[in-house]
Short mmCIF file of C-alpha atoms in Angstrom, two decimals:
data_model
loop_
_atom_site.label_atom_id
_atom_site.label_comp_id
_atom_site.label_asym_id
_atom_site.label_seq_id
_atom_site.Cartn_x
_atom_site.Cartn_y
_atom_site.Cartn_z
CA MET K 1 21.73 0.63 104.80
CA LYS K 2 25.65 0.71 104.44
CA ALA K 3 25.35 -3.15 102.82
CA SER K 4 23.02 -2.25 100.11
CA SER K 5 25.06 0.55 99.19
CA THR K 6 28.46 -1.65 98.70
CA CYS K 7 26.22 -4.53 96.93
CA LYS K 8 24.80 -1.03 94.69
CA PHE K 9 28.41 -0.14 93.83
CA SER K 10 29.58 -3.19 93.60
CA ARG K 11 26.58 -3.91 90.66
CA VAL K 12 27.59 -0.61 89.15
CA ALA K 13 31.40 -1.22 89.43
CA LEU K 14 30.26 -4.21 87.17
CA LEU K 15 28.37 -3.15 84.90
CA SER K 16 31.01 -0.55 84.04
CA LEU K 17 33.44 -3.61 83.56
CA VAL K 18 30.84 -5.27 80.85
CA VAL K 19 30.30 -2.20 79.55
CA PHE K 20 34.17 -1.44 79.28
CA PHE K 21 34.93 -5.06 78.11
CA GLY K 22 31.97 -4.74 75.79
CA PHE K 23 33.27 -1.41 74.04
CA ALA K 24 37.06 -2.95 74.05
CA VAL K 25 36.59 -6.01 72.15
CA THR K 26 33.51 -4.25 69.16
CA THR K 27 35.57 -1.15 68.67
CA PRO K 28 38.54 -3.36 66.91
CA VAL K 29 35.69 -5.79 65.21
CA LYS K 30 34.53 -2.38 64.00
CA GLU K 31 37.86 -0.65 63.10
CA ALA K 32 38.17 -4.30 61.29
CA GLU K 33 34.97 -3.80 59.47
CA SER K 34 35.09 -0.88 57.90
CA ALA K 35 38.64 -0.64 56.97
CA THR K 36 38.01 -3.51 54.64
CA PRO K 37 35.65 -1.59 52.30
CA ALA K 38 38.03 1.33 52.31
CA ALA K 39 40.97 -0.90 51.70
CA LYS K 40 39.48 -2.77 49.18
CA ALA K 41 37.88 0.77 47.05
CA LYS K 42 41.69 2.03 47.32
CA ALA K 43 42.24 -1.24 45.52
CA LYS K 44 40.23 -0.69 43.20
CA THR K 45 41.27 3.30 42.54
CA GLU K 46 44.79 1.72 42.33
CA ALA K 47 43.61 -0.64 39.36
CA ALA K 48 41.25 1.62 37.79
CA ALA K 49 43.92 4.39 37.50
CA PRO K 50 46.85 2.76 35.21
CA ALA K 51 43.75 1.51 32.97
CA LYS K 52 42.94 5.17 32.38
CA SER K 53 45.99 6.61 31.83
CA GLU K 54 46.23 3.32 29.33
CA LYS K 55 43.52 4.48 27.70
CA GLY K 56 44.62 8.29 27.50
CA THR K 57 47.70 6.95 26.39
CA ALA K 58 46.01 5.36 23.37
CA VAL K 59 43.71 8.12 22.36
CA GLU K 60 45.37 11.60 23.89
CA PRO K 61 47.51 12.36 20.95
CA LYS K 62 44.87 12.85 18.42
CA LEU K 63 43.17 15.86 19.24
CA ASP K 64 43.58 17.21 15.57
CA PRO K 65 40.58 18.21 14.39
CA SER K 66 41.51 17.15 10.81
CA ASP K 67 42.22 13.94 11.41
CA PRO K 68 38.79 11.42 11.10
CA SER K 69 40.30 9.20 13.95
CA SER K 70 40.47 11.82 16.43
CA VAL K 71 39.22 11.52 19.42
CA ILE K 72 36.72 14.03 19.19
CA TYR K 73 35.31 12.02 16.28
CA LEU K 74 34.61 9.10 18.28
CA ASP K 75 31.34 7.59 19.94
CA THR K 76 31.50 6.20 23.59
CA SER K 77 32.33 2.47 22.11
CA GLY K 78 35.68 4.18 20.28
CA LYS K 79 34.38 3.86 17.32
CA PRO K 80 33.98 6.74 14.30
CA ALA K 81 31.11 8.47 15.18
CA GLY K 82 28.93 9.60 11.76
CA LEU K 83 30.77 9.80 8.58
CA GLY K 84 34.36 9.71 10.02
CA ASP K 85 34.80 12.85 7.83
CA PRO K 86 35.86 16.01 9.51
CA ASN K 87 34.32 18.19 6.70
CA LYS K 88 30.67 16.46 7.56
CA PRO K 89 28.88 16.45 11.03
CA PRO K 90 29.65 13.45 12.87
CA SER K 91 26.49 13.40 15.10
CA MET K 92 23.42 11.10 15.70
CA ALA K 93 20.77 13.75 13.89
CA PHE K 94 22.79 14.04 10.84
CA GLN K 95 22.87 10.44 10.70
CA ALA K 96 18.80 10.51 11.15
CA GLY K 97 18.53 13.23 8.49
CA ARG K 98 19.13 10.73 6.07
CA GLY K 99 16.54 8.39 7.16
CA TRP K 100 13.32 7.36 5.67
CA HIS K 101 10.79 10.25 5.87
CA PRO K 102 7.31 9.20 4.66
CA GLN K 103 5.99 12.44 5.51
CA ALA K 104 8.58 14.76 4.21
CA LEU K 105 8.31 12.32 1.65
CA SER K 106 4.44 12.90 0.84
CA ALA K 107 4.79 16.43 1.43
CA ALA K 108 7.17 17.00 -1.30
CA GLY K 109 4.11 16.32 -4.09
CA LEU K 110 6.13 14.08 -6.33
CA PRO K 111 3.94 12.62 -8.90
CA ARG K 112 2.19 8.86 -7.78
CA ASP K 113 0.99 5.99 -9.87
CA ARG K 114 -2.46 4.22 -9.97
CA TYR K 115 -0.92 2.20 -6.73
CA GLY K 116 -0.17 5.54 -4.73
CA LEU K 117 3.95 4.54 -5.39
CA ILE K 118 5.94 7.43 -6.53
CA ASP K 119 6.72 7.53 -10.53
CA TRP K 120 10.14 7.62 -10.94
CA ALA K 121 10.31 7.48 -14.91
CA LYS K 122 7.45 10.31 -14.43
CA ILE K 123 9.31 12.77 -12.20
CA VAL K 124 12.93 12.04 -14.73
CA ARG K 125 10.99 12.67 -18.08
CA GLU K 126 9.03 16.31 -16.19
CA LYS K 127 12.56 16.94 -14.90
CA ILE K 128 11.91 17.40 -11.37
CA VAL K 129 14.69 15.47 -10.21
CA SER K 130 18.11 15.70 -11.71
CA PRO K 131 20.20 13.77 -10.22
CA ARG K 132 24.22 13.59 -10.88
CA PHE K 133 25.58 11.63 -13.37
CA SER K 134 28.07 10.10 -11.20
CA LEU K 135 29.63 10.83 -7.58
CA ASN K 136 33.10 11.57 -9.44
CA PRO K 137 33.18 14.72 -11.47
CA GLN K 138 35.47 13.69 -13.57
CA ASP K 139 33.34 10.79 -14.76
CA GLU K 140 31.87 11.70 -18.81
CA GLU K 141 28.20 11.79 -18.80
CA MET K 142 26.90 9.10 -20.41
CA PRO K 143 23.42 9.57 -22.15
CA PRO K 144 20.47 7.10 -22.05
CA LEU K 145 20.40 4.90 -24.56
CA GLN K 146 17.93 5.14 -27.40
CA MET K 147 16.66 1.71 -27.57
CA ASN K 148 13.19 0.16 -27.76
CA VAL K 149 12.95 -3.11 -27.73
CA LEU K 150 9.58 -4.89 -28.14
CA ILE K 151 9.05 -8.14 -26.43
CA PRO K 152 5.86 -9.95 -28.10
CA ALA K 153 3.82 -11.78 -25.38
CA LYS K 154 3.58 -15.66 -26.12
CA GLY K 155 -0.33 -15.53 -25.94
CA ASP K 156 -2.87 -14.37 -28.37
CA PHE K 157 -4.55 -11.76 -25.71
CA VAL K 158 -2.07 -10.31 -23.92
CA ASP K 159 -0.49 -7.07 -25.26
CA ASP K 160 3.14 -7.44 -26.79
CA VAL K 161 6.21 -5.48 -24.24
CA ILE K 162 7.87 -2.18 -25.11
CA TYR K 163 10.93 -2.57 -23.28
CA PRO K 164 12.61 1.08 -23.50
CA HIS K 165 16.36 0.94 -23.14
CA GLU K 166 15.72 5.13 -22.13
CA MET K 167 14.28 4.76 -19.00
CA HIS K 168 16.95 2.14 -17.83
CA THR K 169 19.91 3.27 -18.95
CA TYR K 170 19.05 6.71 -17.30
CA TRP K 171 19.32 4.98 -13.69
CA LEU K 172 21.63 1.78 -14.26
CA LYS K 173 24.86 1.03 -16.70
CA CYS K 174 24.37 -1.75 -18.99
CA GLU K 175 26.63 -4.42 -16.60
CA ALA K 176 23.45 -3.97 -14.03
CA CYS K 177 21.98 -6.23 -16.33
CA HIS K 178 23.96 -7.71 -19.63
CA PRO K 179 25.14 -10.93 -19.44
CA ALA K 180 23.63 -11.52 -16.45
CA ILE K 181 19.93 -11.21 -16.27
CA PHE K 182 19.57 -10.86 -19.98
CA VAL K 183 21.39 -12.23 -22.75
CA PRO K 184 21.47 -9.18 -25.39
CA ALA K 185 20.38 -10.45 -28.43
CA ALA K 186 16.83 -10.15 -29.44
CA GLY K 187 15.00 -13.15 -28.76
CA GLN K 188 17.33 -15.51 -26.69
CA ASN K 189 16.09 -14.58 -23.05
CA ASN K 190 12.64 -17.16 -23.20
CA MET K 191 10.68 -14.54 -20.46
CA THR K 192 8.23 -16.10 -18.90
CA MET K 193 5.44 -14.29 -16.40
CA THR K 194 6.08 -17.16 -13.95
CA GLY K 195 9.64 -16.55 -13.45
CA ILE K 196 9.39 -12.71 -13.64
CA VAL K 197 7.19 -13.26 -10.53
CA GLN K 198 9.55 -15.35 -9.06
CA GLY K 199 12.68 -13.09 -9.16
CA ASN K 200 14.05 -13.57 -12.59
CA TRP K 201 14.56 -11.57 -15.75
CA CYS K 202 12.77 -8.30 -15.43
CA GLY K 203 11.54 -9.47 -11.69
CA ARG K 204 14.64 -9.20 -10.39
CA CYS K 205 14.15 -5.36 -10.21
CA HIS K 206 10.27 -4.91 -10.40
CA GLY K 207 7.73 -5.76 -7.47
CA LYS K 208 11.32 -4.90 -5.43
CA VAL K 209 12.30 -1.58 -6.07
CA ALA K 210 10.88 -0.36 -8.94
CA PHE K 211 7.01 -0.27 -9.97
CA PRO K 212 5.18 -3.77 -9.26
CA LEU K 213 3.79 -6.57 -11.65
CA THR K 214 0.48 -5.48 -10.31
CA ASP K 215 0.64 -2.59 -12.44
CA CYS K 216 0.62 -5.07 -15.89
CA LYS K 217 -0.16 -2.44 -18.53
CA ARG K 218 2.68 -0.38 -18.15
CA CYS K 219 4.76 -3.41 -19.58
CA HIS K 220 2.08 -4.65 -21.70
CA SER K 221 1.19 -1.16 -23.78
CA SER K 222 1.65 -2.43 -27.68
CA PRO K 223 -1.84 -3.93 -28.63
CA LYS K 224 -1.25 -7.59 -30.45
CA LYS K 225 -2.94 -7.53 -34.23
CA ALA K 226 -3.48 -11.28 -33.71
CA ALA K 227 -5.83 -9.72 -30.30
CA LYS K 228 -9.58 -11.09 -30.74
CA MET B 1 -51.85 -37.68 -8.89
CA THR B 2 -50.56 -38.54 -12.03
CA LYS B 3 -46.79 -38.57 -13.23
CA ARG B 4 -47.45 -35.43 -14.38
CA HIS B 5 -48.76 -34.05 -11.32
CA LEU B 6 -45.57 -35.72 -9.44
CA ALA B 7 -43.32 -34.13 -11.76
CA ALA B 8 -44.11 -30.96 -11.54
CA LEU B 9 -44.33 -31.03 -7.41
CA PHE B 10 -40.45 -32.33 -7.70
CA LEU B 11 -39.47 -29.41 -10.00
CA VAL B 12 -41.12 -26.80 -8.13
CA LEU B 13 -39.29 -28.47 -4.92
CA ALA B 14 -35.85 -29.14 -6.95
CA MET B 15 -35.95 -25.21 -8.43
CA PRO B 16 -34.67 -23.01 -5.37
CA ALA B 17 -32.13 -25.82 -4.71
CA VAL B 18 -30.75 -25.30 -8.17
CA ALA B 19 -30.32 -21.94 -7.54
CA LEU B 20 -29.40 -22.22 -3.99
CA GLY B 21 -27.02 -24.95 -4.86
CA VAL B 22 -23.11 -24.78 -4.88
CA GLN B 23 -21.64 -24.77 -8.32
CA ALA B 24 -18.89 -27.24 -9.20
CA GLU B 25 -15.46 -26.23 -10.43
CA ILE B 26 -15.61 -24.86 -13.80
CA LYS B 27 -12.98 -25.54 -16.00
CA LEU B 28 -11.67 -22.66 -18.56
CA ASP B 29 -10.45 -23.79 -21.52
CA ASP B 30 -11.56 -21.90 -24.19
CA LYS B 31 -8.43 -20.56 -24.66
CA LEU B 32 -6.49 -23.73 -24.69
CA SER B 33 -4.61 -22.94 -27.66
CA SER B 34 -3.08 -20.03 -26.55
CA MET B 35 -2.20 -21.30 -23.52
CA LYS B 36 -0.15 -23.65 -25.11
CA LYS B 37 2.22 -21.58 -26.47
CA GLN B 38 3.07 -20.22 -23.26
CA GLY B 39 4.79 -23.41 -22.10
CA HIS B 40 3.74 -24.76 -19.13
CA VAL B 41 -0.13 -22.63 -18.50
CA GLY B 42 -3.07 -25.05 -18.26
CA PRO B 43 -6.53 -24.44 -18.00
CA VAL B 44 -8.16 -22.25 -15.39
CA ILE B 45 -10.47 -24.59 -12.67
CA TYR B 46 -12.67 -21.71 -11.62
CA PRO B 47 -13.61 -22.52 -7.61
CA HIS B 48 -17.27 -21.59 -7.58
CA ALA B 49 -17.92 -22.94 -3.97
CA LYS B 50 -15.03 -20.89 -3.17
CA HIS B 51 -16.28 -17.84 -4.26
CA GLU B 52 -19.94 -18.25 -3.21
CA LYS B 53 -18.45 -17.78 0.34
CA LEU B 54 -17.59 -14.83 -0.34
CA PHE B 55 -19.68 -13.28 -2.57
CA LYS B 56 -23.46 -12.82 -3.40
CA CYS B 57 -24.48 -14.37 -6.37
CA ASN B 58 -25.98 -10.87 -8.31
CA ASP B 59 -22.37 -9.14 -7.01
CA CYS B 60 -20.82 -10.65 -9.98
CA HIS B 61 -23.68 -12.31 -12.16
CA PRO B 62 -25.11 -10.62 -14.55
CA LYS B 63 -23.09 -7.88 -14.60
CA ILE B 64 -19.65 -9.46 -14.96
CA PHE B 65 -20.16 -12.79 -15.55
CA LYS B 66 -22.84 -13.84 -18.31
CA GLU B 67 -24.63 -16.84 -16.92
CA LYS B 68 -23.96 -18.56 -19.73
CA ARG B 69 -21.21 -20.72 -20.77
CA SER B 70 -19.05 -19.63 -23.89
CA GLU B 71 -20.70 -15.86 -23.38
CA ASN B 72 -18.21 -14.39 -21.52
CA ASN B 73 -14.62 -14.13 -23.62
CA ILE B 74 -12.21 -14.33 -20.33
CA ASN B 75 -9.09 -13.75 -21.90
CA MET B 76 -6.03 -11.91 -20.04
CA LYS B 77 -5.76 -8.65 -21.29
CA ALA B 78 -9.78 -8.47 -20.52
CA ASN B 79 -8.82 -9.26 -16.99
CA MET B 80 -5.26 -6.54 -16.96
CA ASP B 81 -7.94 -3.88 -18.77
CA GLY B 82 -10.37 -4.38 -15.81
CA LYS B 83 -13.06 -7.20 -17.08
CA TYR B 84 -13.93 -10.51 -15.38
CA CYS B 85 -11.70 -11.78 -13.46
CA GLY B 86 -9.75 -8.60 -13.28
CA SER B 87 -12.80 -6.00 -12.30
CA PRO B 88 -11.47 -3.70 -10.44
CA ASN B 89 -12.79 -5.01 -6.89
CA CYS B 90 -11.54 -8.27 -7.53
CA HIS B 91 -8.25 -9.22 -8.76
CA ASN B 92 -6.99 -6.20 -9.88
CA SER B 93 -6.97 -4.73 -6.36
CA PRO B 94 -5.27 -5.24 -3.41
CA LYS B 95 -8.30 -7.41 -2.32
CA ALA B 96 -7.65 -10.35 -3.68
CA PHE B 97 -4.54 -12.16 -5.15
CA PRO B 98 -2.89 -10.35 -8.45
CA LEU B 99 -2.84 -11.59 -12.05
CA TYR B 100 0.48 -12.17 -11.64
CA GLU B 101 0.14 -15.10 -9.98
CA CYS B 102 -0.47 -17.57 -12.39
CA ALA B 103 -0.11 -20.58 -10.51
CA LYS B 104 -3.18 -19.67 -8.49
CA CYS B 105 -4.99 -20.31 -11.52
CA HIS B 106 -3.84 -21.96 -14.13
CA THR B 107 -3.45 -26.03 -13.56
CA GLY B 108 0.22 -27.06 -14.73
CA VAL B 109 1.94 -24.07 -14.38
CA LYS B 110 5.77 -24.48 -13.70
#
């Protein structure tokens, strides 16, 4: 009975020793393990702090709402948001509002040509829009040039073209076309339809921003006397 | 069987072949003098076979094109006015290439 009890005791003591030893060995390791991330985090915060303070020093002085480069007008990447103009809302919504809105455009009920495209010439003639002559209020308004040019078609069967300076000078100034695209002298521009299709002469605008070349008769409108 | 019979038989057999037969390309050079005035514009080589694949005979004949040479006064003004090639469902519509693509019909265009 005694012998067995001593045996048990020694076993318990040995076990407790092992447990204690194990505990003693593992705790410092755990401590070390737990210590490293903490240290890293500390280091991180230390590293981040000066960067933050640097940014702060760069931007902080500019909080003046009348200054376009002020922090309140910058987006997250530090670039000027919106228009960079304190008098206008510097929001993405405002920029989106300036975009292309096909539905709003169709709801406006603007006149269209037979291809379903907006007839800007008709809009001007019917005075549906009346844009300012210039963004600069000091600019003197220049009335459109009242000058139609008859451009004879080369073939015998195609109607001649009447080129209206009026509608073109309403939107454009002389230098937009002369002398780079058209030599300003009658008969000096050897225009051909193939050239126009390739983007020369009228084709610089028509088919791109102005009404398309498919609308033949909108330009070829003056009947030829020699037509058979 | 006489020669006449043979000839008649041949005709009877050959007629549908002519009626359904693939027409060759048709050269349209009636207005060559006018074309020459425009510089590098040559006669039109009309690909009948290409159009046969897309349309039935009576889509075009005889309403748009009379089936006889020199009966159709095809010219660019008429095309622009919606006749001949420029009929409202043809080369004056989004269904086919537009009239201003000169080189697609006229040969020798530079």
